[in-house]
CSV table of C-alpha atoms in Angstrom, one decimal:
chain,number,residue,atom,x,y,z
I,172,UNK,CA,79.0,71.6,119.7
I,173,UNK,CA,76.7,70.8,116.6
I,174,UNK,CA,78.1,68.0,114.5
I,175,UNK,CA,78.2,69.7,111.4
I,176,UNK,CA,78.6,73.5,110.3
I,177,UNK,CA,79.5,74.4,106.9
I,178,UNK,CA,81.3,77.4,108.0
I,179,UNK,CA,83.6,75.1,110.2
I,180,UNK,CA,83.8,72.2,107.8
I,181,UNK,CA,84.2,74.2,104.7
I,182,UNK,CA,86.3,77.3,105.8
I,183,UNK,CA,87.7,77.9,102.3
I,184,UNK,CA,84.3,78.2,100.8
I,185,UNK,CA,82.3,79.8,103.7
I,186,UNK,CA,85.1,81.7,105.6
I,187,UNK,CA,87.4,83.2,103.0
I,188,UNK,CA,89.9,85.8,103.9
I,189,UNK,CA,90.9,87.1,100.4
I,190,UNK,CA,89.1,90.4,99.3
I,191,UNK,CA,90.4,90.0,95.7
I,192,UNK,CA,89.8,87.1,93.3
I,193,UNK,CA,91.7,83.8,94.2
I,194,UNK,CA,91.1,80.5,92.9
I,195,UNK,CA,89.5,77.5,95.1
I,196,UNK,CA,88.2,74.0,94.2
I,197,UNK,CA,84.8,73.3,95.3
I,198,UNK,CA,83.5,69.7,95.9
I,199,UNK,CA,80.0,68.6,95.4
I,200,UNK,CA,77.6,69.8,97.8
I,201,UNK,CA,74.0,69.1,98.8
I,202,UNK,CA,71.3,71.9,98.9
I,203,UNK,CA,67.6,72.6,99.2
I,204,UNK,CA,66.9,75.0,96.5
I,205,UNK,CA,63.9,77.2,95.1
I,206,UNK,CA,63.9,79.1,91.8
I,207,UNK,CA,62.5,82.5,90.7
I,208,UNK,CA,63.3,85.7,88.9
I,209,UNK,CA,63.2,89.4,89.6
I,210,UNK,CA,64.6,92.2,92.0
I,211,UNK,CA,65.4,90.5,95.3
I,212,UNK,CA,64.9,93.7,97.1
I,213,UNK,CA,61.2,94.3,95.9
I,214,UNK,CA,59.8,91.0,94.5
I,215,UNK,CA,57.2,89.3,96.7
I,216,UNK,CA,58.3,86.1,95.0
I,217,UNK,CA,61.6,86.3,96.4
I,218,UNK,CA,60.7,87.1,99.9
I,219,UNK,CA,58.0,84.2,99.8
I,220,UNK,CA,60.7,81.7,98.4
I,221,UNK,CA,63.4,82.5,100.9
I,222,UNK,CA,60.7,82.1,103.6
I,223,UNK,CA,59.7,78.8,102.3
I,224,UNK,CA,63.4,77.9,102.0
I,225,UNK,CA,64.0,78.5,105.7
I,226,UNK,CA,60.8,76.7,106.6
I,227,UNK,CA,62.1,73.5,105.0
I,228,UNK,CA,65.5,73.9,106.3
I,229,UNK,CA,64.3,74.0,110.0
I,230,UNK,CA,61.9,71.0,109.3
I,231,UNK,CA,64.9,69.0,108.1
I,232,UNK,CA,66.9,69.8,111.2
I,233,UNK,CA,64.3,69.1,113.7
I,234,UNK,CA,63.3,65.9,111.8
I,235,UNK,CA,67.1,64.8,112.0
I,236,UNK,CA,67.1,65.7,115.8
I,237,UNK,CA,63.9,63.6,116.4
I,238,UNK,CA,65.3,60.6,114.9
I,239,UNK,CA,68.6,60.9,117.0
I,240,UNK,CA,70.6,61.8,114.1
I,241,UNK,CA,73.6,64.1,114.3
I,242,UNK,CA,73.1,67.8,115.1
I,243,UNK,CA,73.8,70.4,112.5
I,244,UNK,CA,73.6,74.1,111.9
I,245,UNK,CA,71.5,75.6,109.3
I,246,UNK,CA,73.7,77.3,106.7
I,247,UNK,CA,73.7,80.6,105.4
I,248,UNK,CA,71.6,81.7,102.6
I,249,UNK,CA,73.2,81.3,99.3
I,250,UNK,CA,72.2,82.1,95.7
I,251,UNK,CA,72.8,81.3,92.1
I,252,UNK,CA,72.3,84.2,89.6
I,253,UNK,CA,72.0,84.5,85.9
I,254,UNK,CA,70.7,86.7,83.1
I,255,UNK,CA,70.6,86.7,79.4
I,256,UNK,CA,73.1,89.5,79.5
I,257,UNK,CA,75.9,89.3,82.1
I,258,UNK,CA,76.3,93.1,82.1
I,259,UNK,CA,73.0,93.5,84.2
I,260,UNK,CA,75.0,92.5,87.3
I,261,UNK,CA,77.5,95.1,87.0
I,262,UNK,CA,74.9,97.5,86.1
I,263,UNK,CA,72.8,96.1,89.0
I,264,UNK,CA,69.6,96.1,86.6
I,265,UNK,CA,68.0,93.5,89.1
I,266,UNK,CA,64.5,93.2,87.3
I,267,UNK,CA,66.5,91.1,84.7
I,268,UNK,CA,68.0,88.6,87.3
I,269,UNK,CA,67.0,84.9,87.7
I,270,UNK,CA,67.9,83.1,90.8
I,271,UNK,CA,67.9,79.9,92.6
I,272,UNK,CA,68.2,80.4,96.3
I,273,UNK,CA,69.9,77.6,98.4
I,274,UNK,CA,70.7,76.5,101.9
I,275,UNK,CA,73.4,73.9,102.2
I,276,UNK,CA,72.8,70.5,103.8
I,277,UNK,CA,74.9,67.9,105.5
I,278,UNK,CA,76.1,65.0,103.2
I,279,UNK,CA,73.7,62.7,105.0
I,280,UNK,CA,70.6,64.5,103.9
I,281,UNK,CA,69.2,63.0,100.9
I,282,UNK,CA,66.3,63.6,98.5
I,283,UNK,CA,63.9,61.5,100.3
I,284,UNK,CA,64.4,63.3,103.8
I,285,UNK,CA,64.1,66.6,101.8
I,286,UNK,CA,60.8,65.5,100.1
I,287,UNK,CA,59.2,64.4,103.5
I,288,UNK,CA,60.4,67.8,105.1
I,289,UNK,CA,58.9,69.7,102.2
I,290,UNK,CA,55.5,67.9,102.6
I,291,UNK,CA,55.4,68.2,106.5
I,292,UNK,CA,56.3,72.0,106.3
I,293,UNK,CA,53.9,72.5,103.7
I,294,UNK,CA,51.2,70.8,105.8
I,295,UNK,CA,52.2,73.0,108.8
I,296,UNK,CA,53.0,76.4,107.4
I,297,UNK,CA,50.6,76.3,104.6
I,298,UNK,CA,52.8,78.5,102.5
I,299,UNK,CA,52.3,77.7,98.8
I,300,UNK,CA,56.0,78.7,97.9
I,301,UNK,CA,57.1,75.6,99.9
I,302,UNK,CA,55.8,73.5,96.9
I,303,UNK,CA,58.7,75.0,94.9
I,304,UNK,CA,61.5,73.8,97.3
I,305,UNK,CA,63.6,70.8,95.9
I,306,UNK,CA,66.7,68.8,96.5
I,307,UNK,CA,69.7,70.0,94.6
I,308,UNK,CA,73.2,68.9,94.1
I,309,UNK,CA,75.9,71.2,92.9
I,310,UNK,CA,79.5,70.5,91.7
I,311,UNK,CA,81.1,73.8,90.9
I,312,UNK,CA,84.8,72.5,90.7
I,313,UNK,CA,87.3,75.1,90.0
I,314,UNK,CA,86.2,78.7,90.9
I,315,UNK,CA,87.2,82.1,91.3
I,316,UNK,CA,86.3,83.5,94.8
I,317,UNK,CA,86.4,86.6,97.2
I,318,UNK,CA,85.0,88.0,100.2
I,319,UNK,CA,83.2,91.3,99.5
I,320,UNK,CA,82.7,93.5,102.4
I,321,UNK,CA,80.1,96.1,102.2
I,322,UNK,CA,76.7,96.8,100.6
I,323,UNK,CA,75.3,94.3,97.9
I,324,UNK,CA,75.2,97.1,95.3
I,325,UNK,CA,78.8,97.9,95.6
I,326,UNK,CA,79.8,94.5,94.1
I,327,UNK,CA,79.7,95.7,90.7
I,328,UNK,CA,83.6,96.8,90.5
I,329,UNK,CA,84.7,93.3,91.8
I,330,UNK,CA,82.4,91.8,89.3
I,331,UNK,CA,83.9,93.9,86.5
I,332,UNK,CA,87.5,93.3,87.6
I,333,UNK,CA,86.8,89.3,87.3
I,334,UNK,CA,86.9,89.3,83.3
I,335,UNK,CA,90.6,90.6,83.3
I,336,UNK,CA,91.5,88.2,86.1
I,337,UNK,CA,90.2,85.3,84.1
I,338,UNK,CA,91.8,86.4,80.8
I,339,UNK,CA,95.1,86.7,82.7
I,340,UNK,CA,94.9,83.0,83.6
I,341,UNK,CA,93.4,81.7,80.4
I,342,UNK,CA,90.2,81.1,81.9
I,343,UNK,CA,86.4,81.9,81.2
I,344,UNK,CA,83.2,82.0,83.0
I,345,UNK,CA,81.6,78.5,83.4
I,346,UNK,CA,78.6,78.1,85.4
I,347,UNK,CA,76.4,80.4,87.4
I,348,UNK,CA,77.6,83.3,89.5
I,349,UNK,CA,77.4,82.2,93.3
I,350,UNK,CA,76.9,84.4,96.3
I,351,UNK,CA,76.9,83.4,100.0
I,352,UNK,CA,75.4,85.8,102.3
I,353,UNK,CA,77.4,85.7,105.8
I,354,UNK,CA,75.7,88.8,107.1
I,355,UNK,CA,72.1,89.5,107.8
I,356,UNK,CA,70.9,92.8,106.2
I,357,UNK,CA,68.1,93.1,108.7
I,358,UNK,CA,70.7,93.4,111.6
I,359,UNK,CA,73.9,94.6,110.1
I,360,UNK,CA,74.9,97.9,108.7
I,361,UNK,CA,75.4,97.8,104.9
I,362,UNK,CA,79.1,98.6,105.1
I,363,UNK,CA,79.8,95.8,107.3
I,364,UNK,CA,77.9,92.9,105.2
I,365,UNK,CA,80.1,90.0,104.2
I,366,UNK,CA,79.2,88.1,101.0
I,367,UNK,CA,81.3,85.3,99.2
I,368,UNK,CA,81.3,86.1,95.7
I,369,UNK,CA,82.1,82.8,93.3
I,370,UNK,CA,82.3,82.2,89.8
I,371,UNK,CA,82.8,78.7,88.4
I,372,UNK,CA,85.8,78.7,85.7
I,373,UNK,CA,87.0,76.7,82.8
I,374,UNK,CA,90.0,76.9,80.2
I,375,UNK,CA,89.3,79.6,77.7
I,376,UNK,CA,90.6,77.4,74.9
């Protein structure tokens, strides 16, 4: 069995069961990341970014293996999403979205290893987008989180409910909207897709 799998090591974050909003404490994590903007369904930039991210992720995995390090599972694709107007998420106005796509890394993967893997992947794959991949740490702390089951475009009602949920607990949005994609839209039927929706929060006062 691989030595590290985020879905096993961090079950509360990568395998939640609750389908309505609940609170969770998220520790600091390490990622590889790439930034961009636009509709993820139609933007060539988005497709190139995800391809680049996976190229670096697997280069890191195989570099660790060659060095005799602990095996690990490449984590699922994740995304941080934001816009000038939060309402574009509930209205699904995707051209106005900005994003940072992420893949989690084991605690022992550091910035030097990521940079070497980025250079190696760029030399081998010759994908210009690889140049935008970077090491990223994220400490979200207290968050509201749920498991959404169904098409991505059906997330709107859950996101709309979040405001009332936070207000009832004296909280507000703090930090970027975070999604973790547990299903593969190329293989799974839309109604069976599973996505973790997460929002960092802070006291409203």
